[in-house]
Amino acid sequence: MLALLALITALALAREFLVPVLMAFLLALVFSPMCRWLRRRGIPEPVSATVIVAALIGGLAAAITAFAMPISDWVQHAPDHMREIEEKLQSWSGVAEAVSDAGKEIENAADAASGSEGATEVVVREGGPMSRIAFEAPLVAAQTALVLIVLFFVLASGNLFYERLVRVMPTFADKRRALTIVYDVEREVSRYLLSITIINAGLGVAVAIALSLLGMPSPLIFGLLAFALNYVPFIGALVGAALVFSVGLVSQDTSFDAILAALTYWGLTAIEGQFITPMLVGKHLRLNTVVIIISVAFWAWLWSVMGMLMAVPLLVTFRVFCKHVPQLWAIEEFLSGPEIERRSEDQDEA
């Protein structure tokens, strides 16, 4: 237990370093099969790695250029939008008014308890949203650069890590098991990430078109948000629907239009989550739904947004590792879904 607590503490303290490094290795798992495919056709790994990293930089720059201005405008006018949302919510019920009255009563009680009428009031003004974004921007830029640098060198090294892994294993059985684990992790994670990326891209296009037809502002931004948030199971759909509803209260004429936009977003994510993803990914993923929710919550608590994005790939990696270690088969069965099917070779080894 002490070792586990120490490990969790180390993961939390080393967040700024571990998050970009792990993200780089997850991306390397996705692009490594492509680099090997290109190598068999005469293109060396450094060239493939350069092209892949350049494409990622170009896509990232295009996304920032296209969406920086609308997002900055939203953030800059966030206080005004919050007041408008509060005013519209007040027309639904007296909840907001009751909360405001309760806040005033608490403030009056605090003043009476202090008993100092002539006390000087000290107001601490925090920076606005834009100032916080500007404060965090250098760290985000440095972590992004670290992701791209580590990704380039991992891809350019080819099978160097696999060769070193084989050399350090003491016996032939250990060498074989280590390579099996590595290649299974690569296959499962790359298959999951590529499949979910294609599905999320289709969802983003559908959300952008649907919200555009409903008259929502900046439908492309909502499409991008749907694409990014859908990497987080369950929670991403809730956050996206809440954002659509909030913006709809400000931009739409009636509250019914805002509810319709949020329900449309929720309906598209429900169709994706209940039919499309299980059909294309479910039979390969085979993870316990409760474990997925707990994993997302744990990594969100530990590493915030990036932790939520990496929660499922890390869970897939751990399940594959447990699958090939007989002492951890009980954990693997707990992590897997109801339709787990063991390979015959695993049964023979047992």
mmCIF file of C-alpha atoms in Angstrom:
data_model
loop_
_atom_site.group_PDB
_atom_site.id
_atom_site.type_symbol
_atom_site.label_atom_id
_atom_site.label_comp_id
_atom_site.label_asym_id
_atom_site.label_seq_id
_atom_site.Cartn_x
_atom_site.Cartn_y
_atom_site.Cartn_z
ATOM 1 C CA MET A 1 0.000 0.000 0.000
ATOM 2 C CA LEU A 2 2.839 2.399 0.761
ATOM 3 C CA ALA A 3 4.428 1.623 -2.596
ATOM 4 C CA LEU A 4 1.096 2.239 -4.359
ATOM 5 C CA LEU A 5 0.611 5.560 -2.590
ATOM 6 C CA ALA A 6 4.178 6.549 -3.445
ATOM 7 C CA LEU A 7 3.577 5.654 -7.101
ATOM 8 C CA ILE A 8 0.377 7.732 -7.289
ATOM 9 C CA THR A 9 2.157 10.661 -5.638
ATOM 10 C CA ALA A 10 5.043 10.402 -8.097
ATOM 11 C CA LEU A 11 2.620 10.318 -11.040
ATOM 12 C CA ALA A 12 0.917 13.457 -9.756
ATOM 13 C CA LEU A 13 4.163 15.350 -9.098
ATOM 14 C CA ALA A 14 5.691 14.381 -12.461
ATOM 15 C CA ARG A 15 2.582 15.303 -14.427
ATOM 16 C CA GLU A 16 4.231 17.971 -16.614
ATOM 17 C CA PHE A 17 6.871 15.454 -17.729
ATOM 18 C CA LEU A 18 4.946 12.169 -17.870
ATOM 19 C CA VAL A 19 1.876 13.437 -19.756
ATOM 20 C CA PRO A 20 3.706 14.516 -22.950
ATOM 21 C CA VAL A 21 6.038 11.503 -22.859
ATOM 22 C CA LEU A 22 3.166 9.034 -22.534
ATOM 23 C CA MET A 23 1.215 10.877 -25.216
ATOM 24 C CA ALA A 24 4.213 10.604 -27.533
ATOM 25 C CA PHE A 25 4.484 6.853 -26.960
ATOM 26 C CA LEU A 26 0.742 6.386 -27.544
ATOM 27 C CA LEU A 27 1.042 8.255 -30.839
ATOM 28 C CA ALA A 28 4.084 6.141 -31.688
ATOM 29 C CA LEU A 29 1.978 3.006 -31.212
ATOM 30 C CA VAL A 30 -0.447 4.392 -33.785
ATOM 31 C CA PHE A 31 2.144 5.358 -36.400
ATOM 32 C CA SER A 32 4.707 2.577 -35.924
ATOM 33 C CA PRO A 33 2.838 0.101 -38.178
ATOM 34 C CA MET A 34 2.747 2.774 -40.883
ATOM 35 C CA CYS A 35 6.504 3.350 -40.579
ATOM 36 C CA ARG A 36 7.197 -0.387 -40.860
ATOM 37 C CA TRP A 37 4.930 -0.615 -43.900
ATOM 38 C CA LEU A 38 6.829 2.243 -45.550
ATOM 39 C CA ARG A 39 10.193 0.677 -44.614
ATOM 40 C CA ARG A 40 9.246 -2.517 -46.462
ATOM 41 C CA ARG A 41 8.754 -0.319 -49.513
ATOM 42 C CA GLY A 42 12.160 1.300 -49.284
ATOM 43 C CA ILE A 43 11.404 4.418 -47.230
ATOM 44 C CA PRO A 44 13.603 4.609 -44.100
ATOM 45 C CA GLU A 45 12.114 5.365 -40.695
ATOM 46 C CA PRO A 46 13.674 8.858 -40.278
ATOM 47 C CA VAL A 47 11.983 10.006 -43.483
ATOM 48 C CA SER A 48 8.639 8.530 -42.428
ATOM 49 C CA ALA A 49 8.963 10.085 -38.975
ATOM 50 C CA THR A 50 9.723 13.494 -40.495
ATOM 51 C CA VAL A 51 6.676 13.340 -42.761
ATOM 52 C CA ILE A 52 4.371 12.213 -39.920
ATOM 53 C CA VAL A 53 5.570 14.860 -37.464
ATOM 54 C CA ALA A 54 5.393 17.562 -40.159
ATOM 55 C CA ALA A 55 1.827 16.532 -40.958
ATOM 56 C CA LEU A 56 0.892 16.718 -37.272
ATOM 57 C CA ILE A 57 2.461 20.172 -36.954
ATOM 58 C CA GLY A 58 0.624 21.365 -40.068
ATOM 59 C CA GLY A 59 -2.708 20.048 -38.839
ATOM 60 C CA LEU A 60 -2.194 21.574 -35.399
ATOM 61 C CA ALA A 61 -1.251 24.951 -36.892
ATOM 62 C CA ALA A 62 -4.269 24.897 -39.210
ATOM 63 C CA ALA A 63 -6.615 24.091 -36.314
ATOM 64 C CA ILE A 64 -5.163 26.876 -34.146
ATOM 65 C CA THR A 65 -5.399 29.382 -36.995
ATOM 66 C CA ALA A 66 -8.986 28.474 -37.836
ATOM 67 C CA PHE A 67 -10.401 28.392 -34.320
ATOM 68 C CA ALA A 68 -8.268 30.796 -32.267
ATOM 69 C CA MET A 69 -10.351 33.900 -32.945
ATOM 70 C CA PRO A 70 -13.831 32.438 -32.236
ATOM 71 C CA ILE A 71 -12.655 30.693 -29.077
ATOM 72 C CA SER A 72 -10.867 33.814 -27.786
ATOM 73 C CA ASP A 73 -14.034 35.848 -28.418
ATOM 74 C CA TRP A 74 -16.102 33.335 -26.453
ATOM 75 C CA VAL A 75 -13.654 33.362 -23.556
ATOM 76 C CA GLN A 76 -13.395 37.163 -23.545
ATOM 77 C CA HIS A 77 -17.170 37.603 -23.327
ATOM 78 C CA ALA A 78 -17.724 34.682 -20.974
ATOM 79 C CA PRO A 79 -18.895 36.890 -18.017
ATOM 80 C CA ASP A 80 -21.518 38.586 -20.195
ATOM 81 C CA HIS A 81 -22.704 35.243 -21.507
ATOM 82 C CA MET A 82 -22.969 33.856 -17.981
ATOM 83 C CA ARG A 83 -25.204 36.766 -16.982
ATOM 84 C CA GLU A 84 -27.435 36.146 -19.985
ATOM 85 C CA ILE A 85 -27.659 32.453 -19.145
ATOM 86 C CA GLU A 86 -28.574 33.280 -15.545
ATOM 87 C CA GLU A 87 -31.303 35.673 -16.703
ATOM 88 C CA LYS A 88 -32.836 33.058 -18.991
ATOM 89 C CA LEU A 89 -32.667 30.387 -16.329
ATOM 90 C CA GLN A 90 -34.454 32.716 -13.908
ATOM 91 C CA SER A 91 -37.473 32.706 -16.185
ATOM 92 C CA TRP A 92 -37.757 28.918 -15.789
ATOM 93 C CA SER A 93 -37.957 28.796 -12.022
ATOM 94 C CA GLY A 94 -37.013 30.647 -8.900
ATOM 95 C CA VAL A 95 -33.918 28.537 -8.290
ATOM 96 C CA ALA A 96 -31.436 31.186 -9.359
ATOM 97 C CA GLU A 97 -33.269 33.840 -7.333
ATOM 98 C CA ALA A 98 -33.285 31.605 -4.274
ATOM 99 C CA VAL A 99 -29.562 31.010 -4.622
ATOM 100 C CA SER A 100 -28.943 34.746 -4.935
ATOM 101 C CA ASP A 101 -31.056 35.489 -1.844
ATOM 102 C CA ALA A 102 -29.253 32.789 0.110
ATOM 103 C CA GLY A 103 -25.918 34.310 -0.871
ATOM 104 C CA LYS A 104 -27.046 37.729 0.347
ATOM 105 C CA GLU A 105 -28.239 36.275 3.651
ATOM 106 C CA ILE A 106 -24.903 34.522 4.173
ATOM 107 C CA GLU A 107 -23.065 37.777 3.437
ATOM 108 C CA ASN A 108 -25.241 39.721 5.897
ATOM 109 C CA ALA A 109 -24.730 37.073 8.566
ATOM 110 C CA ALA A 110 -20.971 37.215 8.063
ATOM 111 C CA ASP A 111 -21.010 41.012 8.400
ATOM 112 C CA ALA A 112 -23.035 40.791 11.592
ATOM 113 C CA ALA A 113 -20.727 38.151 13.050
ATOM 114 C CA SER A 114 -17.638 40.213 12.359
ATOM 115 C CA GLY A 115 -19.043 43.106 14.391
ATOM 116 C CA SER A 116 -16.759 45.643 12.741
ATOM 117 C CA GLU A 117 -18.782 48.156 10.768
ATOM 118 C CA GLY A 118 -15.790 50.263 9.853
ATOM 119 C CA ALA A 119 -13.637 47.406 8.638
ATOM 120 C CA THR A 120 -11.858 47.971 5.396
ATOM 121 C CA GLU A 121 -13.021 45.750 2.600
ATOM 122 C CA VAL A 122 -10.227 44.117 0.645
ATOM 123 C CA VAL A 123 -11.120 42.866 -2.813
ATOM 124 C CA VAL A 124 -8.754 40.543 -4.626
ATOM 125 C CA ARG A 125 -9.291 40.722 -8.354
ATOM 126 C CA GLU A 126 -8.196 37.667 -10.236
ATOM 127 C CA GLY A 127 -7.173 37.702 -13.847
ATOM 128 C CA GLY A 128 -9.760 36.990 -16.505
ATOM 129 C CA PRO A 129 -9.961 33.870 -18.642
ATOM 130 C CA MET A 130 -7.651 35.282 -21.292
ATOM 131 C CA SER A 131 -4.953 36.060 -18.730
ATOM 132 C CA ARG A 132 -5.121 32.486 -17.418
ATOM 133 C CA ILE A 133 -4.859 31.146 -20.954
ATOM 134 C CA ALA A 134 -1.856 33.385 -21.598
ATOM 135 C CA PHE A 135 -0.256 32.152 -18.370
ATOM 136 C CA GLU A 136 -0.720 28.484 -19.335
ATOM 137 C CA ALA A 137 0.235 28.917 -23.006
ATOM 138 C CA PRO A 138 4.036 28.564 -22.576
ATOM 139 C CA LEU A 139 3.654 25.308 -20.629
ATOM 140 C CA VAL A 140 1.224 23.885 -23.208
ATOM 141 C CA ALA A 141 3.548 24.899 -26.048
ATOM 142 C CA ALA A 142 6.549 23.296 -24.327
ATOM 143 C CA GLN A 143 4.657 20.059 -23.680
ATOM 144 C CA THR A 144 3.438 19.956 -27.288
ATOM 145 C CA ALA A 145 6.992 20.418 -28.518
ATOM 146 C CA LEU A 146 8.174 17.621 -26.211
ATOM 147 C CA VAL A 147 5.464 15.296 -27.580
ATOM 148 C CA LEU A 148 6.540 15.944 -31.170
ATOM 149 C CA ILE A 149 10.260 15.578 -30.407
ATOM 150 C CA VAL A 150 9.873 12.307 -28.517
ATOM 151 C CA LEU A 151 7.484 10.997 -31.186
ATOM 152 C CA PHE A 152 9.987 11.768 -33.947
ATOM 153 C CA PHE A 153 12.878 9.973 -32.263
ATOM 154 C CA VAL A 154 10.769 6.963 -31.281
ATOM 155 C CA LEU A 155 9.513 6.548 -34.859
ATOM 156 C CA ALA A 156 12.931 7.234 -36.375
ATOM 157 C CA SER A 157 14.569 4.584 -34.185
ATOM 158 C CA GLY A 158 12.477 1.854 -35.821
ATOM 159 C CA ASN A 159 12.647 -1.456 -33.941
ATOM 160 C CA LEU A 160 15.479 -0.346 -31.654
ATOM 161 C CA PHE A 161 13.343 -0.587 -28.499
ATOM 162 C CA TYR A 162 12.080 -4.026 -29.474
ATOM 163 C CA GLU A 163 15.620 -5.290 -30.145
ATOM 164 C CA ARG A 164 16.866 -3.994 -26.795
ATOM 165 C CA LEU A 165 13.877 -5.563 -25.067
ATOM 166 C CA VAL A 166 14.693 -8.964 -26.556
ATOM 167 C CA ARG A 167 18.328 -8.707 -25.518
ATOM 168 C CA VAL A 168 17.659 -7.946 -21.863
ATOM 169 C CA MET A 169 15.229 -10.861 -21.400
ATOM 170 C CA PRO A 170 17.045 -13.829 -19.760
ATOM 171 C CA THR A 171 15.329 -16.809 -21.450
ATOM 172 C CA PHE A 172 13.849 -17.559 -24.851
ATOM 173 C CA ALA A 173 10.361 -17.900 -23.341
ATOM 174 C CA ASP A 174 10.694 -14.466 -21.744
ATOM 175 C CA LYS A 175 11.898 -12.975 -25.040
ATOM 176 C CA ARG A 176 8.931 -14.448 -26.879
ATOM 177 C CA ARG A 177 6.459 -13.288 -24.243
ATOM 178 C CA ALA A 178 7.915 -9.772 -24.181
ATOM 179 C CA LEU A 179 7.650 -9.413 -27.964
ATOM 180 C CA THR A 180 4.128 -10.828 -27.915
ATOM 181 C CA ILE A 181 3.073 -8.312 -25.279
ATOM 182 C CA VAL A 182 4.649 -5.401 -27.142
ATOM 183 C CA TYR A 183 3.129 -6.276 -30.499
ATOM 184 C CA ASP A 184 -0.277 -7.016 -28.957
ATOM 185 C CA VAL A 185 -0.253 -3.670 -27.150
ATOM 186 C CA GLU A 186 0.730 -1.920 -30.365
ATOM 187 C CA ARG A 187 -1.989 -3.671 -32.357
ATOM 188 C CA GLU A 188 -4.766 -3.136 -29.806
ATOM 189 C CA VAL A 189 -3.950 0.502 -29.023
ATOM 190 C CA SER A 190 -3.334 1.505 -32.651
ATOM 191 C CA ARG A 191 -6.515 -0.243 -33.770
ATOM 192 C CA TYR A 192 -8.517 1.475 -31.049
ATOM 193 C CA LEU A 193 -7.064 4.955 -31.622
ATOM 194 C CA LEU A 194 -7.312 4.807 -35.413
ATOM 195 C CA SER A 195 -10.863 3.472 -35.297
ATOM 196 C CA ILE A 196 -12.049 5.964 -32.697
ATOM 197 C CA THR A 197 -10.357 8.831 -34.591
ATOM 198 C CA ILE A 198 -12.238 7.978 -37.783
ATOM 199 C CA ILE A 199 -15.496 7.634 -35.829
ATOM 200 C CA ASN A 200 -14.913 10.923 -34.013
ATOM 201 C CA ALA A 201 -14.187 12.696 -37.299
ATOM 202 C CA GLY A 202 -17.502 11.481 -38.688
ATOM 203 C CA LEU A 203 -19.261 12.548 -35.487
ATOM 204 C CA GLY A 204 -17.676 16.000 -35.691
ATOM 205 C CA VAL A 205 -18.882 16.458 -39.265
ATOM 206 C CA ALA A 206 -22.408 15.302 -38.337
ATOM 207 C CA VAL A 207 -22.529 17.638 -35.308
ATOM 208 C CA ALA A 208 -21.297 20.612 -37.366
ATOM 209 C CA ILE A 209 -23.909 20.019 -40.079
ATOM 210 C CA ALA A 210 -26.761 19.451 -37.623
ATOM 211 C CA LEU A 211 -26.000 22.522 -35.508
ATOM 212 C CA SER A 212 -25.553 24.624 -38.638
ATOM 213 C CA LEU A 213 -29.044 23.647 -39.764
ATOM 214 C CA LEU A 214 -30.372 24.596 -36.319
ATOM 215 C CA GLY A 215 -28.808 28.063 -36.568
ATOM 216 C CA MET A 216 -26.164 27.648 -33.871
ATOM 217 C CA PRO A 217 -23.145 29.973 -34.096
ATOM 218 C CA SER A 218 -19.717 28.587 -35.060
ATOM 219 C CA PRO A 219 -20.863 25.045 -35.897
ATOM 220 C CA LEU A 220 -17.316 24.135 -36.993
ATOM 221 C CA ILE A 221 -16.061 24.762 -33.472
ATOM 222 C CA PHE A 222 -18.730 22.484 -32.053
ATOM 223 C CA GLY A 223 -17.716 19.860 -34.591
ATOM 224 C CA LEU A 224 -14.113 20.147 -33.412
ATOM 225 C CA LEU A 225 -15.231 19.942 -29.782
ATOM 226 C CA ALA A 226 -17.303 16.849 -30.540
ATOM 227 C CA PHE A 227 -14.270 15.290 -32.231
ATOM 228 C CA ALA A 228 -12.009 15.984 -29.223
ATOM 229 C CA LEU A 229 -14.483 15.328 -26.399
ATOM 230 C CA ASN A 230 -15.569 11.984 -27.810
ATOM 231 C CA TYR A 231 -12.161 10.531 -26.936
ATOM 232 C CA VAL A 232 -13.424 10.653 -23.331
ATOM 233 C CA PRO A 233 -16.108 7.954 -22.928
ATOM 234 C CA PHE A 234 -19.466 9.017 -21.450
ATOM 235 C CA ILE A 235 -18.183 12.220 -19.821
ATOM 236 C CA GLY A 236 -17.252 13.841 -23.147
ATOM 237 C CA ALA A 237 -20.810 13.591 -24.472
ATOM 238 C CA LEU A 238 -22.224 15.171 -21.292
ATOM 239 C CA VAL A 239 -19.744 18.060 -21.397
ATOM 240 C CA GLY A 240 -20.390 18.674 -25.093
ATOM 241 C CA ALA A 241 -24.168 18.710 -24.657
ATOM 242 C CA ALA A 242 -23.835 21.116 -21.710
ATOM 243 C CA LEU A 243 -21.661 23.472 -23.780
ATOM 244 C CA VAL A 244 -24.128 23.408 -26.675
ATOM 245 C CA PHE A 245 -27.003 24.134 -24.309
ATOM 246 C CA SER A 246 -25.121 27.025 -22.660
ATOM 247 C CA VAL A 247 -24.217 28.669 -25.965
ATOM 248 C CA GLY A 248 -27.731 28.032 -27.245
ATOM 249 C CA LEU A 249 -29.227 29.954 -24.311
ATOM 250 C CA VAL A 250 -27.177 32.984 -25.333
ATOM 251 C CA SER A 251 -27.420 32.785 -29.119
ATOM 252 C CA GLN A 252 -30.839 31.264 -29.795
ATOM 253 C CA ASP A 253 -34.159 33.134 -29.653
ATOM 254 C CA THR A 254 -35.910 30.794 -27.258
ATOM 255 C CA SER A 255 -34.896 28.297 -24.606
ATOM 256 C CA PHE A 256 -36.612 25.561 -26.616
ATOM 257 C CA ASP A 257 -34.093 26.109 -29.451
ATOM 258 C CA ALA A 258 -31.224 25.688 -26.986
ATOM 259 C CA ILE A 259 -32.731 22.467 -25.638
ATOM 260 C CA LEU A 260 -33.268 21.182 -29.189
ATOM 261 C CA ALA A 261 -29.624 21.869 -30.091
ATOM 262 C CA ALA A 262 -28.367 20.097 -26.948
ATOM 263 C CA LEU A 263 -30.668 17.116 -27.570
ATOM 264 C CA THR A 264 -29.458 16.936 -31.171
ATOM 265 C CA TYR A 265 -25.858 16.825 -30.011
ATOM 266 C CA TRP A 266 -26.703 14.231 -27.370
ATOM 267 C CA GLY A 267 -28.652 12.145 -29.885
ATOM 268 C CA LEU A 268 -25.758 12.030 -32.352
ATOM 269 C CA THR A 269 -23.307 10.995 -29.629
ATOM 270 C CA ALA A 270 -25.804 8.374 -28.399
ATOM 271 C CA ILE A 271 -26.109 6.882 -31.884
ATOM 272 C CA GLU A 272 -22.331 6.809 -32.154
ATOM 273 C CA GLY A 273 -21.855 5.312 -28.696
ATOM 274 C CA GLN A 274 -24.633 2.730 -28.829
ATOM 275 C CA PHE A 275 -24.402 1.504 -32.425
ATOM 276 C CA ILE A 276 -21.391 2.673 -34.449
ATOM 277 C CA THR A 277 -18.554 2.311 -31.927
ATOM 278 C CA PRO A 278 -19.687 -1.095 -30.546
ATOM 279 C CA MET A 279 -20.045 -2.395 -34.101
ATOM 280 C CA LEU A 280 -16.582 -1.242 -35.230
ATOM 281 C CA VAL A 281 -14.528 -1.273 -32.016
ATOM 282 C CA GLY A 282 -16.447 -3.166 -29.335
ATOM 283 C CA LYS A 283 -15.564 -6.713 -30.349
ATOM 284 C CA HIS A 284 -11.840 -5.871 -30.231
ATOM 285 C CA LEU A 285 -11.860 -3.630 -27.153
ATOM 286 C CA ARG A 286 -13.812 -5.896 -24.747
ATOM 287 C CA LEU A 287 -13.475 -3.720 -21.649
ATOM 288 C CA ASN A 288 -15.660 -3.595 -18.579
ATOM 289 C CA THR A 289 -17.840 -0.472 -18.768
ATOM 290 C CA VAL A 290 -17.611 0.193 -15.028
ATOM 291 C CA VAL A 291 -13.832 -0.101 -15.182
ATOM 292 C CA ILE A 292 -13.742 2.402 -18.062
ATOM 293 C CA ILE A 293 -15.718 4.960 -16.039
ATOM 294 C CA ILE A 294 -13.513 4.475 -12.980
ATOM 295 C CA SER A 295 -10.373 4.724 -15.117
ATOM 296 C CA VAL A 296 -11.535 7.970 -16.747
ATOM 297 C CA ALA A 297 -12.415 9.442 -13.353
ATOM 298 C CA PHE A 298 -9.072 8.406 -11.814
ATOM 299 C CA TRP A 299 -6.898 9.788 -14.603
ATOM 300 C CA ALA A 300 -9.013 12.961 -14.773
ATOM 301 C CA TRP A 301 -8.372 13.470 -11.056
ATOM 302 C CA LEU A 302 -4.663 12.769 -11.509
ATOM 303 C CA TRP A 303 -3.865 14.468 -14.843
ATOM 304 C CA SER A 304 -6.946 16.538 -15.668
ATOM 305 C CA VAL A 305 -8.047 16.675 -19.326
ATOM 306 C CA MET A 306 -5.029 14.867 -20.771
ATOM 307 C CA GLY A 307 -5.556 12.093 -18.261
ATOM 308 C CA MET A 308 -9.106 11.588 -19.510
ATOM 309 C CA LEU A 309 -7.872 11.391 -23.100
ATOM 310 C CA MET A 310 -5.282 8.738 -22.247
ATOM 311 C CA ALA A 311 -7.427 6.739 -19.809
ATOM 312 C CA VAL A 312 -8.771 4.145 -22.262
ATOM 313 C CA PRO A 313 -5.466 3.564 -24.158
ATOM 314 C CA LEU A 314 -3.664 3.072 -20.835
ATOM 315 C CA LEU A 315 -6.389 0.683 -19.709
ATOM 316 C CA VAL A 316 -6.089 -1.275 -22.957
ATOM 317 C CA THR A 317 -2.320 -1.481 -22.483
ATOM 318 C CA PHE A 318 -2.650 -2.765 -18.926
ATOM 319 C CA ARG A 319 -5.263 -5.359 -19.929
ATOM 320 C CA VAL A 320 -3.070 -6.723 -22.729
ATOM 321 C CA PHE A 321 -0.136 -6.954 -20.317
ATOM 322 C CA CYS A 322 -2.259 -8.862 -17.789
ATOM 323 C CA LYS A 323 -3.473 -11.155 -20.558
ATOM 324 C CA HIS A 324 0.019 -12.542 -21.174
ATOM 325 C CA VAL A 325 1.064 -12.911 -17.529
ATOM 326 C CA PRO A 326 -0.580 -15.970 -15.924
ATOM 327 C CA GLN A 327 -0.331 -14.477 -12.446
ATOM 328 C CA LEU A 328 -2.472 -11.517 -13.619
ATOM 329 C CA TRP A 329 -5.192 -13.427 -15.484
ATOM 330 C CA ALA A 330 -7.694 -12.737 -12.691
ATOM 331 C CA ILE A 331 -7.168 -8.984 -13.139
ATOM 332 C CA GLU A 332 -7.498 -9.340 -16.920
ATOM 333 C CA GLU A 333 -10.847 -11.097 -16.565
ATOM 334 C CA PHE A 334 -12.037 -8.360 -14.215
ATOM 335 C CA LEU A 335 -11.021 -5.654 -16.711
ATOM 336 C CA SER A 336 -12.576 -7.419 -19.703
ATOM 337 C CA GLY A 337 -16.168 -7.236 -20.824
ATOM 338 C CA PRO A 338 -18.731 -10.043 -20.730
ATOM 339 C CA GLU A 339 -17.653 -11.583 -24.052
ATOM 340 C CA ILE A 340 -14.042 -12.364 -23.219
ATOM 341 C CA GLU A 341 -12.591 -15.217 -25.240
ATOM 342 C CA ARG A 342 -9.244 -16.620 -24.248
ATOM 343 C CA ARG A 343 -6.940 -17.922 -26.881
ATOM 344 C CA SER A 344 -6.332 -21.640 -26.960
ATOM 345 C CA GLU A 345 -2.614 -21.118 -26.427
ATOM 346 C CA ASP A 346 -3.312 -19.331 -23.147
ATOM 347 C CA GLN A 347 -5.463 -22.245 -22.040
ATOM 348 C CA ASP A 348 -2.669 -24.683 -23.003
ATOM 349 C CA GLU A 349 -0.160 -22.679 -20.960
ATOM 350 C CA ALA A 350 -2.527 -22.789 -17.972
#
